[in-house]
Short mmCIF file of C-alpha atoms in Angstrom, two decimals:
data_model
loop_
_atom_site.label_atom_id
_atom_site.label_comp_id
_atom_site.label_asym_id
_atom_site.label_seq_id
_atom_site.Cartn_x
_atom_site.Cartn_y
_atom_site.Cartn_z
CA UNK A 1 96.75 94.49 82.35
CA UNK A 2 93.22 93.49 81.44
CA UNK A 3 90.95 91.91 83.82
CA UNK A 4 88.80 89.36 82.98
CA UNK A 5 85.37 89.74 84.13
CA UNK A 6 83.71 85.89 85.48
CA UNK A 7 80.26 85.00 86.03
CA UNK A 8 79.64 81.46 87.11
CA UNK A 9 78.34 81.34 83.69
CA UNK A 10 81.68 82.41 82.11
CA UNK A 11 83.70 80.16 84.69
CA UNK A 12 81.52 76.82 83.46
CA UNK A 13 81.56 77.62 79.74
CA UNK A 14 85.73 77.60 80.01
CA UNK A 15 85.58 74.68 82.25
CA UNK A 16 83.37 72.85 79.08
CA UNK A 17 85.98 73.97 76.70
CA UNK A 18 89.10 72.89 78.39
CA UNK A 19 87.03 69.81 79.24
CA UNK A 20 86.90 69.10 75.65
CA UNK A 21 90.39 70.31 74.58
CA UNK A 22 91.65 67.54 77.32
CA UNK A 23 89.30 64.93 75.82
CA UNK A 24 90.92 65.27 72.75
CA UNK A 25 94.10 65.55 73.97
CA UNK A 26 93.76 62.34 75.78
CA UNK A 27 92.77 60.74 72.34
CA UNK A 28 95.53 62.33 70.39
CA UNK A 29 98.27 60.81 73.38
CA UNK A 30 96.75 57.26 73.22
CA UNK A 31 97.95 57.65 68.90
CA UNK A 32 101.25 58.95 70.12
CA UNK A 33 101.56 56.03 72.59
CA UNK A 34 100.59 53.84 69.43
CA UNK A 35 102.84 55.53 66.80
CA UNK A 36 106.13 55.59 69.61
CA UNK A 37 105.62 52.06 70.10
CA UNK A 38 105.74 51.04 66.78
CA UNK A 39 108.45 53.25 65.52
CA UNK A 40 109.89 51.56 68.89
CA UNK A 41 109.31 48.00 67.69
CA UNK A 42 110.43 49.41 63.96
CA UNK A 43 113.77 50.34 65.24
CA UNK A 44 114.42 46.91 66.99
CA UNK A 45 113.58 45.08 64.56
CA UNK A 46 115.74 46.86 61.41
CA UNK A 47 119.06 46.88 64.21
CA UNK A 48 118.26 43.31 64.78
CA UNK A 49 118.11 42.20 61.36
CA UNK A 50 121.57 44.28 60.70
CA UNK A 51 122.91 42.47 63.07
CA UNK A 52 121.63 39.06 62.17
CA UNK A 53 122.95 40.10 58.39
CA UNK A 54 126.32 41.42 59.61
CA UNK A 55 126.81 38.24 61.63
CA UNK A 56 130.73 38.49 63.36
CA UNK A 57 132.31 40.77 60.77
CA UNK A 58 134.38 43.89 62.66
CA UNK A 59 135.07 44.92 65.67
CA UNK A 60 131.69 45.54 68.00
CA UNK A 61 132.34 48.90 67.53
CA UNK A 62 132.80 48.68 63.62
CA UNK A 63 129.28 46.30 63.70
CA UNK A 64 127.41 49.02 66.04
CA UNK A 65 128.66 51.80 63.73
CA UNK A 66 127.08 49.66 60.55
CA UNK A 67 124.17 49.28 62.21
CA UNK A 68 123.18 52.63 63.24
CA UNK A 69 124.14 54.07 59.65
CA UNK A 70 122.07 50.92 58.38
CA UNK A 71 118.36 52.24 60.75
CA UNK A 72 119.66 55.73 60.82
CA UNK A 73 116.03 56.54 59.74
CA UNK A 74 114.60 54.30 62.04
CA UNK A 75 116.20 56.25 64.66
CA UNK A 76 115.02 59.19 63.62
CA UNK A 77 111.47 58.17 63.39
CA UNK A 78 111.72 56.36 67.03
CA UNK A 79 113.24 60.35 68.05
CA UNK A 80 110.35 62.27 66.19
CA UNK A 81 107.96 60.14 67.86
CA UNK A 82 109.64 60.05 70.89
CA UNK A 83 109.56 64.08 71.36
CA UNK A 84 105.97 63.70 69.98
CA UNK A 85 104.68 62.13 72.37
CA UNK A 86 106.36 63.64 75.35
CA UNK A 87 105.02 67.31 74.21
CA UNK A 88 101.62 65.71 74.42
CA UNK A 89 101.97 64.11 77.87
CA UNK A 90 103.45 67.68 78.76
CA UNK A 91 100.66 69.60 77.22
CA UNK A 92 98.45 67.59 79.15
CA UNK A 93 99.58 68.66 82.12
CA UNK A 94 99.39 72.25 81.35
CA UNK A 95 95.74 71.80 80.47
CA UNK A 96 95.54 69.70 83.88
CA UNK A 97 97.00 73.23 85.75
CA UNK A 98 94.52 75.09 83.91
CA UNK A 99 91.59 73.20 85.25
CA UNK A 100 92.83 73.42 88.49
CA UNK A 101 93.40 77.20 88.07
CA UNK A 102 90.03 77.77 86.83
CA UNK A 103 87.87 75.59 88.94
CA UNK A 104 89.38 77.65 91.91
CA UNK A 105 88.44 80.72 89.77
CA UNK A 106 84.80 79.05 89.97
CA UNK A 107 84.70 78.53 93.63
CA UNK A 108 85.54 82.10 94.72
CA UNK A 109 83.43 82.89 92.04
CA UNK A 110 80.45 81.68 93.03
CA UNK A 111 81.68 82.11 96.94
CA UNK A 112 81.34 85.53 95.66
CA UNK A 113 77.72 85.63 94.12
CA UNK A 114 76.07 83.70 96.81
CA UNK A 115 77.90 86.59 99.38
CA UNK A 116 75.82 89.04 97.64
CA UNK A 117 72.87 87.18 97.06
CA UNK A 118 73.25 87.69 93.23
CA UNK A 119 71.65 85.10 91.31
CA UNK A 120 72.93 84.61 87.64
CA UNK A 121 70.27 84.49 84.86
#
């Protein structure tokens, strides 16, 4: 296993990178949000005009069965975006762990550079 060497240096340059990689994270959840809830409203609307179009014809069962086949791809696009947007929320909180992992990193790193009386260039 390799180590990883850290200067306080090393530590704050990560910290700026995953600092950035969240920021854009953040941005890229806030067009998931956007793109779930219209794929969302999408989906209501297409079942609710099947609905409206199928009127009392059937059985409910034979009516729900028409109007799934009738937004299958509706539902598929609410899924896709659904899944989408949950990996994001979820990546964000591995990024979230990293920070945390890595500003500890920091403090015992610098702990260990003012113990010594090292001063970074």
């Amino acid at each position: 296993m390799n180590d990883v060497e850290y200067t306080p240096a090393i530590v704050e340059q990560k910290l700026r990178r995953l600092m950035n990689e969240m920021y854009f994270q953040y941005r890229e959840d806030a067009e998931n949000r956007e793109e779930l809830r219209a794929a969302k409203h999408a989906l209501k609307l297409a079942d609710s005009k099947k609905k409206v179009e199928l009127g009392g014809e059937g059985t409910v069962a034979e009516r729900d069965a028409l109007v799934f086949l009738a937004t299958e791809e509706e539902h598929l696009a609410f899924g896709v975006a659904q899944v989408k947007f949950e990996n994001g929320i979820e990546y964000m909180r591995v990024l979230e762990k990293q920070m945390s992992a890595l500003q500890s990193i920091g403090s015992s790193v610098r702990q260990a550079y003012s113990a010594v009386g090292v001063v970074e260039p």
